[in-house]
Amino acid sequence: MDLIDLVIRFGTPLVVIAVLLEQGGLPLPAAPLLVVAGALADTGSMRADVLLSAAVVACLLADHVWFSLGRAYGRKVLGTICRVSLSPDTCVRQTDDLIRKHGAPLLLVAKFIPGVSAVAIPSAAANGLAYRRFVLFDVLGAFAWAGAYLGAGMIFSREVNRLLDRMNTVGSWSLAVFGALIGVYVAVKLAHRQRLKRLHRLVRISPAEMMKLLENDPEAVIVDARSQLAREADVRAFPRSVVLGDRTIVEVLPLEQRGRTIVTFCTCPNEASAALLAEQLIKAGYERVRVLTGGEAALEMLAQ
């Protein structure tokens, strides 16, 4: 059985499984399969309406699970999503900022944005998005996402089918190349995650060490790298802390203050936003930079 016959025979179940896995958070892109299915639908080998319905239903099933988890467990579930999807842990802050600016309409395009697609729904649920608005924009977004890739396959049907014919000619080598590309995709995501973790280990400071630092160094300052949504969800603050918000670090701490001890903090998974900010500070020439570990536990211990 060649590749085209395989997709024609099992196309709809494959679409459902691929979309469920991707929208469930796994780093397995379903878009290429939707494009191929769309190309085959244009030739009459498959039904476009069935494929579209299957993809949308799979999206809605996965999205409702994440919405329920976001409602039940709040922001705690976001770290789990980042670990499963291999999205950068900084995607939580990025998504929070987009939700704050655009609200529920973000769900119309979230599935097209790498990093945001995995986190947008549970983040919106954790921040109080009404269920009716979630359903409205999620349904529209699912149709837009699935329809765009199926439509692209139908528009470029001749080119896609020509590529499939060539892949069948090459045989198993084409599957090996595709598998290698997926491997590279996963490796790049893992490498980015590990880079931040290595930096975090080098410059981290524990809450207990932070308490001593605040007592012994009157110039030490904490830079709160949490998103505005995260700060609104937990209004506690550290002594001597400044909020980064939408400002650059140079606006918050001018370069002439590079000799001060600067501790970055966030409640995102693996202190990723804080570690990324620490990396930017070190590159900018700030000499004494630390990342506060502990997240919410550190906030509980040290907050005013």
PDB file of C-alpha atoms in Angstrom:
ATOM      1  CA  MET A   1       0.000   0.000   0.000  1.00  0.00           C
ATOM      2  CA  ASP A   2       1.540   3.344  -1.051  1.00  0.00           C
ATOM      3  CA  LEU A   3       1.296   6.633   0.842  1.00  0.00           C
ATOM      4  CA  ILE A   4      -1.648   7.982  -1.160  1.00  0.00           C
ATOM      5  CA  ASP A   5      -3.665   4.788  -0.685  1.00  0.00           C
ATOM      6  CA  LEU A   6      -2.876   4.870   3.031  1.00  0.00           C
ATOM      7  CA  VAL A   7      -4.192   8.425   3.437  1.00  0.00           C
ATOM      8  CA  ILE A   8      -7.273   7.704   1.302  1.00  0.00           C
ATOM      9  CA  ARG A   9      -8.118   4.539   3.230  1.00  0.00           C
ATOM     10  CA  PHE A  10      -7.523   5.869   6.747  1.00  0.00           C
ATOM     11  CA  GLY A  11      -7.682   9.609   6.064  1.00  0.00           C
ATOM     12  CA  THR A  12     -10.501  10.645   8.386  1.00  0.00           C
ATOM     13  CA  PRO A  13      -9.334   8.591  11.404  1.00  0.00           C
ATOM     14  CA  LEU A  14      -5.766   9.803  10.789  1.00  0.00           C
ATOM     15  CA  VAL A  15      -6.956  13.414  10.770  1.00  0.00           C
ATOM     16  CA  VAL A  16      -8.882  12.925  14.017  1.00  0.00           C
ATOM     17  CA  ILE A  17      -5.929  11.258  15.753  1.00  0.00           C
ATOM     18  CA  ALA A  18      -3.360  13.782  14.487  1.00  0.00           C
ATOM     19  CA  VAL A  19      -5.467  16.796  15.458  1.00  0.00           C
ATOM     20  CA  LEU A  20      -6.305  15.331  18.874  1.00  0.00           C
ATOM     21  CA  LEU A  21      -2.625  14.691  19.590  1.00  0.00           C
ATOM     22  CA  GLU A  22      -1.506  18.141  18.446  1.00  0.00           C
ATOM     23  CA  GLN A  23      -4.286  20.048  20.191  1.00  0.00           C
ATOM     24  CA  GLY A  24      -3.722  17.831  23.220  1.00  0.00           C
ATOM     25  CA  GLY A  25      -0.257  19.335  23.433  1.00  0.00           C
ATOM     26  CA  LEU A  26       2.071  16.815  21.796  1.00  0.00           C
ATOM     27  CA  PRO A  27       4.688  18.265  19.400  1.00  0.00           C
ATOM     28  CA  LEU A  28       3.219  16.479  16.364  1.00  0.00           C
ATOM     29  CA  PRO A  29       2.140  18.956  13.648  1.00  0.00           C
ATOM     30  CA  ALA A  30      -1.191  17.993  12.073  1.00  0.00           C
ATOM     31  CA  ALA A  31      -1.084  20.726   9.417  1.00  0.00           C
ATOM     32  CA  PRO A  32       0.876  18.686   6.798  1.00  0.00           C
ATOM     33  CA  LEU A  33      -1.679  15.875   7.017  1.00  0.00           C
ATOM     34  CA  LEU A  34      -4.533  18.361   6.579  1.00  0.00           C
ATOM     35  CA  VAL A  35      -2.829  19.812   3.497  1.00  0.00           C
ATOM     36  CA  VAL A  36      -2.385  16.326   1.999  1.00  0.00           C
ATOM     37  CA  ALA A  37      -5.989  15.420   2.812  1.00  0.00           C
ATOM     38  CA  GLY A  38      -7.174  18.644   1.193  1.00  0.00           C
ATOM     39  CA  ALA A  39      -5.226  17.861  -1.969  1.00  0.00           C
ATOM     40  CA  LEU A  40      -6.769  14.392  -2.166  1.00  0.00           C
ATOM     41  CA  ALA A  41     -10.218  15.862  -1.525  1.00  0.00           C
ATOM     42  CA  ASP A  42      -9.739  18.153  -4.519  1.00  0.00           C
ATOM     43  CA  THR A  43      -9.253  15.092  -6.743  1.00  0.00           C
ATOM     44  CA  GLY A  44     -12.443  13.506  -5.408  1.00  0.00           C
ATOM     45  CA  SER A  45     -10.621  10.786  -3.476  1.00  0.00           C
ATOM     46  CA  MET A  46     -11.889  12.126  -0.137  1.00  0.00           C
ATOM     47  CA  ARG A  47     -14.739  14.340   1.039  1.00  0.00           C
ATOM     48  CA  ALA A  48     -13.699  17.806   2.152  1.00  0.00           C
ATOM     49  CA  ASP A  49     -16.790  18.326   4.326  1.00  0.00           C
ATOM     50  CA  VAL A  50     -16.127  15.105   6.257  1.00  0.00           C
ATOM     51  CA  LEU A  51     -12.459  16.012   6.755  1.00  0.00           C
ATOM     52  CA  LEU A  52     -13.328  19.519   7.941  1.00  0.00           C
ATOM     53  CA  SER A  53     -15.952  18.222  10.365  1.00  0.00           C
ATOM     54  CA  ALA A  54     -13.560  15.582  11.729  1.00  0.00           C
ATOM     55  CA  ALA A  55     -10.773  18.109  12.290  1.00  0.00           C
ATOM     56  CA  VAL A  56     -13.075  20.636  13.972  1.00  0.00           C
ATOM     57  CA  VAL A  57     -14.634  18.029  16.275  1.00  0.00           C
ATOM     58  CA  ALA A  58     -11.164  16.796  17.287  1.00  0.00           C
ATOM     59  CA  CYS A  59     -10.109  20.387  18.015  1.00  0.00           C
ATOM     60  CA  LEU A  60     -13.167  21.046  20.145  1.00  0.00           C
ATOM     61  CA  LEU A  61     -12.729  17.831  22.144  1.00  0.00           C
ATOM     62  CA  ALA A  62      -9.116  18.628  23.026  1.00  0.00           C
ATOM     63  CA  ASP A  63      -9.856  22.303  23.653  1.00  0.00           C
ATOM     64  CA  HIS A  64     -12.701  21.518  26.049  1.00  0.00           C
ATOM     65  CA  VAL A  65     -10.396  19.265  28.068  1.00  0.00           C
ATOM     66  CA  TRP A  66      -7.817  22.056  28.398  1.00  0.00           C
ATOM     67  CA  PHE A  67     -10.501  24.626  29.207  1.00  0.00           C
ATOM     68  CA  SER A  68     -11.848  22.398  31.998  1.00  0.00           C
ATOM     69  CA  LEU A  69      -8.347  21.839  33.387  1.00  0.00           C
ATOM     70  CA  GLY A  70      -7.631  25.566  33.282  1.00  0.00           C
ATOM     71  CA  ARG A  71     -10.833  26.278  35.184  1.00  0.00           C
ATOM     72  CA  ALA A  72     -10.177  23.522  37.749  1.00  0.00           C
ATOM     73  CA  TYR A  73      -6.457  24.011  38.412  1.00  0.00           C
ATOM     74  CA  GLY A  74      -5.804  27.586  37.331  1.00  0.00           C
ATOM     75  CA  ARG A  75      -2.322  28.593  36.262  1.00  0.00           C
ATOM     76  CA  LYS A  76      -0.755  25.429  37.695  1.00  0.00           C
ATOM     77  CA  VAL A  77      -1.768  23.505  34.576  1.00  0.00           C
ATOM     78  CA  LEU A  78       0.255  25.789  32.286  1.00  0.00           C
ATOM     79  CA  GLY A  79       3.584  24.258  33.277  1.00  0.00           C
ATOM     80  CA  THR A  80       2.295  20.811  32.372  1.00  0.00           C
ATOM     81  CA  ILE A  81       1.349  22.006  28.902  1.00  0.00           C
ATOM     82  CA  CYS A  82       4.784  23.494  28.265  1.00  0.00           C
ATOM     83  CA  ARG A  83       6.486  20.262  29.311  1.00  0.00           C
ATOM     84  CA  VAL A  84       4.229  18.084  27.136  1.00  0.00           C
ATOM     85  CA  SER A  85       4.276  20.307  24.062  1.00  0.00           C
ATOM     86  CA  LEU A  86       7.988  21.201  24.325  1.00  0.00           C
ATOM     87  CA  SER A  87       6.939  24.818  23.868  1.00  0.00           C
ATOM     88  CA  PRO A  88       9.322  27.315  25.447  1.00  0.00           C
ATOM     89  CA  ASP A  89       8.351  27.870  29.077  1.00  0.00           C
ATOM     90  CA  THR A  90       8.341  31.589  28.222  1.00  0.00           C
ATOM     91  CA  CYS A  91       5.245  30.944  26.069  1.00  0.00           C
ATOM     92  CA  VAL A  92       3.127  31.373  29.227  1.00  0.00           C
ATOM     93  CA  ARG A  93       4.070  35.034  29.602  1.00  0.00           C
ATOM     94  CA  GLN A  94       3.813  35.607  25.848  1.00  0.00           C
ATOM     95  CA  THR A  95       0.306  34.145  25.788  1.00  0.00           C
ATOM     96  CA  ASP A  96      -0.748  36.059  28.904  1.00  0.00           C
ATOM     97  CA  ASP A  97       0.286  39.318  27.242  1.00  0.00           C
ATOM     98  CA  LEU A  98      -1.670  38.470  24.079  1.00  0.00           C
ATOM     99  CA  ILE A  99      -4.783  37.517  26.063  1.00  0.00           C
ATOM    100  CA  ARG A 100      -4.580  40.767  28.026  1.00  0.00           C
ATOM    101  CA  LYS A 101      -4.388  42.790  24.802  1.00  0.00           C
ATOM    102  CA  HIS A 102      -6.898  40.885  22.661  1.00  0.00           C
ATOM    103  CA  GLY A 103      -9.084  38.826  25.018  1.00  0.00           C
ATOM    104  CA  ALA A 104     -11.232  35.974  23.694  1.00  0.00           C
ATOM    105  CA  PRO A 105     -10.768  36.942  19.994  1.00  0.00           C
ATOM    106  CA  LEU A 106      -7.189  35.668  20.331  1.00  0.00           C
ATOM    107  CA  LEU A 107      -8.679  32.160  20.050  1.00  0.00           C
ATOM    108  CA  LEU A 108      -9.565  32.930  16.419  1.00  0.00           C
ATOM    109  CA  VAL A 109      -5.879  32.843  15.458  1.00  0.00           C
ATOM    110  CA  ALA A 110      -4.149  31.149  18.408  1.00  0.00           C
ATOM    111  CA  LYS A 111      -3.818  27.800  16.614  1.00  0.00           C
ATOM    112  CA  PHE A 112      -1.703  29.465  13.932  1.00  0.00           C
ATOM    113  CA  ILE A 113       0.836  30.913  16.417  1.00  0.00           C
ATOM    114  CA  PRO A 114       3.641  28.560  17.548  1.00  0.00           C
ATOM    115  CA  GLY A 115       3.919  28.410  21.327  1.00  0.00           C
ATOM    116  CA  VAL A 116       0.641  30.246  21.857  1.00  0.00           C
ATOM    117  CA  SER A 117      -1.639  27.525  20.485  1.00  0.00           C
ATOM    118  CA  ALA A 118      -0.840  25.096  23.307  1.00  0.00           C
ATOM    119  CA  VAL A 119      -1.341  27.583  26.143  1.00  0.00           C
ATOM    120  CA  ALA A 120      -4.040  30.031  25.024  1.00  0.00           C
ATOM    121  CA  ILE A 121      -7.143  28.082  26.079  1.00  0.00           C
ATOM    122  CA  PRO A 122      -6.106  26.983  29.604  1.00  0.00           C
ATOM    123  CA  SER A 123      -4.580  30.415  30.208  1.00  0.00           C
ATOM    124  CA  ALA A 124      -7.822  32.124  29.163  1.00  0.00           C
ATOM    125  CA  ALA A 125      -9.834  29.703  31.317  1.00  0.00           C
ATOM    126  CA  ALA A 126      -7.583  30.302  34.323  1.00  0.00           C
ATOM    127  CA  ASN A 127      -8.092  34.031  33.886  1.00  0.00           C
ATOM    128  CA  GLY A 128     -11.884  33.789  33.940  1.00  0.00           C
ATOM    129  CA  LEU A 129     -12.976  33.624  30.296  1.00  0.00           C
ATOM    130  CA  ALA A 130     -16.728  32.961  30.170  1.00  0.00           C
ATOM    131  CA  TYR A 131     -17.651  29.550  28.758  1.00  0.00           C
ATOM    132  CA  ARG A 132     -20.021  30.955  26.120  1.00  0.00           C
ATOM    133  CA  ARG A 133     -17.346  33.270  24.743  1.00  0.00           C
ATOM    134  CA  PHE A 134     -14.869  30.398  24.775  1.00  0.00           C
ATOM    135  CA  VAL A 135     -17.231  28.201  22.737  1.00  0.00           C
ATOM    136  CA  LEU A 136     -17.998  30.975  20.240  1.00  0.00           C
ATOM    137  CA  PHE A 137     -14.416  31.913  19.462  1.00  0.00           C
ATOM    138  CA  ASP A 138     -13.056  28.378  19.763  1.00  0.00           C
ATOM    139  CA  VAL A 139     -15.523  27.022  17.200  1.00  0.00           C
ATOM    140  CA  LEU A 140     -14.720  29.861  14.796  1.00  0.00           C
ATOM    141  CA  GLY A 141     -10.993  29.415  15.381  1.00  0.00           C
ATOM    142  CA  ALA A 142     -11.175  25.657  14.813  1.00  0.00           C
ATOM    143  CA  PHE A 143     -13.010  26.133  11.504  1.00  0.00           C
ATOM    144  CA  ALA A 144     -10.509  28.807  10.443  1.00  0.00           C
ATOM    145  CA  TRP A 145      -7.480  26.657  11.321  1.00  0.00           C
ATOM    146  CA  ALA A 146      -8.691  23.387   9.787  1.00  0.00           C
ATOM    147  CA  GLY A 147     -10.253  25.131   6.807  1.00  0.00           C
ATOM    148  CA  ALA A 148      -7.068  27.071   6.047  1.00  0.00           C
ATOM    149  CA  TYR A 149      -4.884  23.970   5.765  1.00  0.00           C
ATOM    150  CA  LEU A 150      -7.478  21.864   3.960  1.00  0.00           C
ATOM    151  CA  GLY A 151      -8.102  24.785   1.625  1.00  0.00           C
ATOM    152  CA  ALA A 152      -4.374  25.205   0.977  1.00  0.00           C
ATOM    153  CA  GLY A 153      -4.195  21.548   0.003  1.00  0.00           C
ATOM    154  CA  MET A 154      -7.114  21.959  -2.396  1.00  0.00           C
ATOM    155  CA  ILE A 155      -5.683  25.119  -3.958  1.00  0.00           C
ATOM    156  CA  PHE A 156      -2.264  23.545  -4.482  1.00  0.00           C
ATOM    157  CA  SER A 157      -3.650  20.093  -5.181  1.00  0.00           C
ATOM    158  CA  ARG A 158      -1.595  19.523  -8.322  1.00  0.00           C
ATOM    159  CA  GLU A 159       1.698  20.361  -6.612  1.00  0.00           C
ATOM    160  CA  VAL A 160       0.895  18.326  -3.480  1.00  0.00           C
ATOM    161  CA  ASN A 161      -0.156  15.249  -5.457  1.00  0.00           C
ATOM    162  CA  ARG A 162       2.967  15.540  -7.598  1.00  0.00           C
ATOM    163  CA  LEU A 163       5.055  15.575  -4.406  1.00  0.00           C
ATOM    164  CA  LEU A 164       3.175  12.542  -3.073  1.00  0.00           C
ATOM    165  CA  ASP A 165       3.865  10.672  -6.320  1.00  0.00           C
ATOM    166  CA  ARG A 166       7.568  11.421  -5.973  1.00  0.00           C
ATOM    167  CA  MET A 167       7.529  10.260  -2.357  1.00  0.00           C
ATOM    168  CA  ASN A 168       5.933   6.991  -3.452  1.00  0.00           C
ATOM    169  CA  THR A 169       8.674   6.578  -6.069  1.00  0.00           C
ATOM    170  CA  VAL A 170      11.401   7.106  -3.486  1.00  0.00           C
ATOM    171  CA  GLY A 171       9.629   4.732  -1.115  1.00  0.00           C
ATOM    172  CA  SER A 172      10.705   4.298   2.497  1.00  0.00           C
ATOM    173  CA  TRP A 173      13.390   6.983   2.147  1.00  0.00           C
ATOM    174  CA  SER A 174      10.700   9.663   2.082  1.00  0.00           C
ATOM    175  CA  LEU A 175       9.336   8.469   5.417  1.00  0.00           C
ATOM    176  CA  ALA A 176      12.861   8.459   6.833  1.00  0.00           C
ATOM    177  CA  VAL A 177      13.380  12.064   5.722  1.00  0.00           C
ATOM    178  CA  PHE A 178      10.031  13.090   7.199  1.00  0.00           C
ATOM    179  CA  GLY A 179      10.924  11.357  10.467  1.00  0.00           C
ATOM    180  CA  ALA A 180      14.295  13.117  10.493  1.00  0.00           C
ATOM    181  CA  LEU A 181      12.616  16.510  10.049  1.00  0.00           C
ATOM    182  CA  ILE A 182      10.312  15.785  12.982  1.00  0.00           C
ATOM    183  CA  GLY A 183      13.382  14.769  14.994  1.00  0.00           C
ATOM    184  CA  VAL A 184      15.145  18.044  14.167  1.00  0.00           C
ATOM    185  CA  TYR A 185      12.006  19.991  15.121  1.00  0.00           C
ATOM    186  CA  VAL A 186      11.868  18.287  18.524  1.00  0.00           C
ATOM    187  CA  ALA A 187      15.640  18.625  19.035  1.00  0.00           C
ATOM    188  CA  VAL A 188      15.562  22.392  18.442  1.00  0.00           C
ATOM    189  CA  LYS A 189      12.790  22.808  21.016  1.00  0.00           C
ATOM    190  CA  LEU A 190      14.659  20.664  23.548  1.00  0.00           C
ATOM    191  CA  ALA A 191      17.918  22.562  22.946  1.00  0.00           C
ATOM    192  CA  HIS A 192      16.239  25.909  23.663  1.00  0.00           C
ATOM    193  CA  ARG A 193      14.712  24.529  26.856  1.00  0.00           C
ATOM    194  CA  GLN A 194      18.030  23.078  28.038  1.00  0.00           C
ATOM    195  CA  ARG A 195      19.882  26.343  27.360  1.00  0.00           C
ATOM    196  CA  LEU A 196      17.600  28.230  29.726  1.00  0.00           C
ATOM    197  CA  LYS A 197      17.839  25.465  32.318  1.00  0.00           C
ATOM    198  CA  ARG A 198      21.657  25.611  32.260  1.00  0.00           C
ATOM    199  CA  LEU A 199      21.583  29.368  32.735  1.00  0.00           C
ATOM    200  CA  HIS A 200      19.059  28.972  35.528  1.00  0.00           C
ATOM    201  CA  ARG A 201      21.321  26.539  37.382  1.00  0.00           C
ATOM    202  CA  LEU A 202      24.311  28.872  37.087  1.00  0.00           C
ATOM    203  CA  VAL A 203      22.718  31.998  38.560  1.00  0.00           C
ATOM    204  CA  ARG A 204      19.872  30.762  40.761  1.00  0.00           C
ATOM    205  CA  ILE A 205      19.257  31.897  44.319  1.00  0.00           C
ATOM    206  CA  SER A 206      16.940  30.212  46.838  1.00  0.00           C
ATOM    207  CA  PRO A 207      14.284  32.059  48.885  1.00  0.00           C
ATOM    208  CA  ALA A 208      16.368  31.565  52.060  1.00  0.00           C
ATOM    209  CA  GLU A 209      19.430  33.051  50.365  1.00  0.00           C
ATOM    210  CA  MET A 210      17.261  35.873  49.082  1.00  0.00           C
ATOM    211  CA  MET A 211      16.158  36.759  52.614  1.00  0.00           C
ATOM    212  CA  LYS A 212      19.811  37.087  53.683  1.00  0.00           C
ATOM    213  CA  LEU A 213      20.597  39.138  50.595  1.00  0.00           C
ATOM    214  CA  LEU A 214      17.809  41.613  51.341  1.00  0.00           C
ATOM    215  CA  GLU A 215      19.121  41.983  54.897  1.00  0.00           C
ATOM    216  CA  ASN A 216      22.763  42.456  53.923  1.00  0.00           C
ATOM    217  CA  ASP A 217      22.546  44.323  50.624  1.00  0.00           C
ATOM    218  CA  PRO A 218      20.371  47.449  50.761  1.00  0.00           C
ATOM    219  CA  GLU A 219      20.940  48.060  47.035  1.00  0.00           C
ATOM    220  CA  ALA A 220      19.617  44.668  45.917  1.00  0.00           C
ATOM    221  CA  VAL A 221      16.471  44.814  43.802  1.00  0.00           C
ATOM    222  CA  ILE A 222      13.989  42.211  42.570  1.00  0.00           C
ATOM    223  CA  VAL A 223      12.645  42.558  39.037  1.00  0.00           C
ATOM    224  CA  ASP A 224       9.166  41.021  38.816  1.00  0.00           C
ATOM    225  CA  ALA A 225       8.993  39.446  35.351  1.00  0.00           C
ATOM    226  CA  ARG A 226       5.450  38.093  35.741  1.00  0.00           C
ATOM    227  CA  SER A 227       2.850  39.020  33.160  1.00  0.00           C
ATOM    228  CA  GLN A 228       0.165  41.517  34.114  1.00  0.00           C
ATOM    229  CA  LEU A 229      -2.419  38.712  34.204  1.00  0.00           C
ATOM    230  CA  ALA A 230      -0.238  36.747  36.636  1.00  0.00           C
ATOM    231  CA  ARG A 231       0.197  39.815  38.860  1.00  0.00           C
ATOM    232  CA  GLU A 232      -3.543  40.463  38.826  1.00  0.00           C
ATOM    233  CA  ALA A 233      -4.166  36.841  39.833  1.00  0.00           C
ATOM    234  CA  ASP A 234      -1.761  37.225  42.782  1.00  0.00           C
ATOM    235  CA  VAL A 235      -1.280  40.828  43.920  1.00  0.00           C
ATOM    236  CA  ARG A 236       1.420  40.067  46.490  1.00  0.00           C
ATOM    237  CA  ALA A 237       4.784  41.707  45.871  1.00  0.00           C
ATOM    238  CA  PHE A 238       8.335  41.461  47.157  1.00  0.00           C
ATOM    239  CA  PRO A 239      10.028  44.197  49.154  1.00  0.00           C
ATOM    240  CA  ARG A 240      12.200  46.384  46.941  1.00  0.00           C
ATOM    241  CA  SER A 241      10.693  44.934  43.789  1.00  0.00           C
ATOM    242  CA  VAL A 242      10.097  46.675  40.487  1.00  0.00           C
ATOM    243  CA  VAL A 243       7.683  45.546  37.791  1.00  0.00           C
ATOM    244  CA  LEU A 244       9.018  45.091  34.299  1.00  0.00           C
ATOM    245  CA  GLY A 245       5.632  45.163  32.542  1.00  0.00           C
ATOM    246  CA  ASP A 246       5.938  46.433  28.969  1.00  0.00           C
ATOM    247  CA  ARG A 247       9.097  48.431  29.702  1.00  0.00           C
ATOM    248  CA  THR A 248      12.616  47.444  28.726  1.00  0.00           C
ATOM    249  CA  ILE A 249      15.055  46.518  31.460  1.00  0.00           C
ATOM    250  CA  VAL A 250      17.143  49.638  30.723  1.00  0.00           C
ATOM    251  CA  GLU A 251      14.074  51.793  31.420  1.00  0.00           C
ATOM    252  CA  VAL A 252      13.590  50.046  34.763  1.00  0.00           C
ATOM    253  CA  LEU A 253      17.270  49.847  35.729  1.00  0.00           C
ATOM    254  CA  PRO A 254      19.497  52.323  33.855  1.00  0.00           C
ATOM    255  CA  LEU A 255      22.927  51.114  32.754  1.00  0.00           C
ATOM    256  CA  GLU A 256      24.670  53.155  35.446  1.00  0.00           C
ATOM    257  CA  GLN A 257      23.108  50.767  37.982  1.00  0.00           C
ATOM    258  CA  ARG A 258      24.828  47.712  36.489  1.00  0.00           C
ATOM    259  CA  GLY A 259      26.772  47.141  39.700  1.00  0.00           C
ATOM    260  CA  ARG A 260      23.640  46.465  41.781  1.00  0.00           C
ATOM    261  CA  THR A 261      22.545  42.945  42.634  1.00  0.00           C
ATOM    262  CA  ILE A 262      19.517  42.197  40.465  1.00  0.00           C
ATOM    263  CA  VAL A 263      17.277  39.213  41.164  1.00  0.00           C
ATOM    264  CA  THR A 264      14.713  38.232  38.541  1.00  0.00           C
ATOM    265  CA  PHE A 265      11.499  36.457  39.472  1.00  0.00           C
ATOM    266  CA  CYS A 266       8.455  34.873  37.828  1.00  0.00           C
ATOM    267  CA  THR A 267       5.921  32.129  38.558  1.00  0.00           C
ATOM    268  CA  CYS A 268       6.131  30.548  35.105  1.00  0.00           C
ATOM    269  CA  PRO A 269       7.363  26.968  34.549  1.00  0.00           C
ATOM    270  CA  ASN A 270      11.051  26.504  35.446  1.00  0.00           C
ATOM    271  CA  GLU A 271      11.334  30.258  36.125  1.00  0.00           C
ATOM    272  CA  ALA A 272      11.744  30.556  32.341  1.00  0.00           C
ATOM    273  CA  SER A 273      10.822  34.231  31.934  1.00  0.00           C
ATOM    274  CA  ALA A 274      13.097  35.119  34.845  1.00  0.00           C
ATOM    275  CA  ALA A 275      15.951  33.065  33.350  1.00  0.00           C
ATOM    276  CA  LEU A 276      15.473  34.675  29.931  1.00  0.00           C
ATOM    277  CA  LEU A 277      15.492  38.126  31.517  1.00  0.00           C
ATOM    278  CA  ALA A 278      18.649  37.217  33.467  1.00  0.00           C
ATOM    279  CA  GLU A 279      20.310  36.193  30.201  1.00  0.00           C
ATOM    280  CA  GLN A 280      19.400  39.545  28.647  1.00  0.00           C
ATOM    281  CA  LEU A 281      20.763  41.407  31.681  1.00  0.00           C
ATOM    282  CA  ILE A 282      24.059  39.525  31.583  1.00  0.00           C
ATOM    283  CA  LYS A 283      24.461  40.234  27.859  1.00  0.00           C
ATOM    284  CA  ALA A 284      23.700  43.921  28.511  1.00  0.00           C
ATOM    285  CA  GLY A 285      26.577  44.090  30.995  1.00  0.00           C
ATOM    286  CA  TYR A 286      24.779  43.867  34.341  1.00  0.00           C
ATOM    287  CA  GLU A 287      27.325  42.237  36.607  1.00  0.00           C
ATOM    288  CA  ARG A 288      25.423  40.651  39.507  1.00  0.00           C
ATOM    289  CA  VAL A 289      22.326  38.825  38.281  1.00  0.00           C
ATOM    290  CA  ARG A 290      20.434  36.011  39.983  1.00  0.00           C
ATOM    291  CA  VAL A 291      17.226  34.045  39.293  1.00  0.00           C
ATOM    292  CA  LEU A 292      14.975  33.465  42.301  1.00  0.00           C
ATOM    293  CA  THR A 293      13.770  29.872  42.484  1.00  0.00           C
ATOM    294  CA  GLY A 294      10.567  28.607  44.030  1.00  0.00           C
ATOM    295  CA  GLY A 295       7.925  30.502  42.075  1.00  0.00           C
ATOM    296  CA  GLU A 296       4.754  30.835  44.139  1.00  0.00           C
ATOM    297  CA  ALA A 297       6.448  29.252  47.172  1.00  0.00           C
ATOM    298  CA  ALA A 298       9.067  32.015  47.138  1.00  0.00           C
ATOM    299  CA  LEU A 299       6.324  34.605  46.863  1.00  0.00           C
ATOM    300  CA  GLU A 300       4.605  33.063  49.877  1.00  0.00           C
ATOM    301  CA  MET A 301       7.811  33.226  51.929  1.00  0.00           C
ATOM    302  CA  LEU A 302       9.107  36.664  50.981  1.00  0.00           C
ATOM    303  CA  ALA A 303       6.158  38.795  49.877  1.00  0.00           C
ATOM    304  CA  GLN A 304       5.010  41.773  51.883  1.00  0.00           C
TER     305      GLN A 304
END
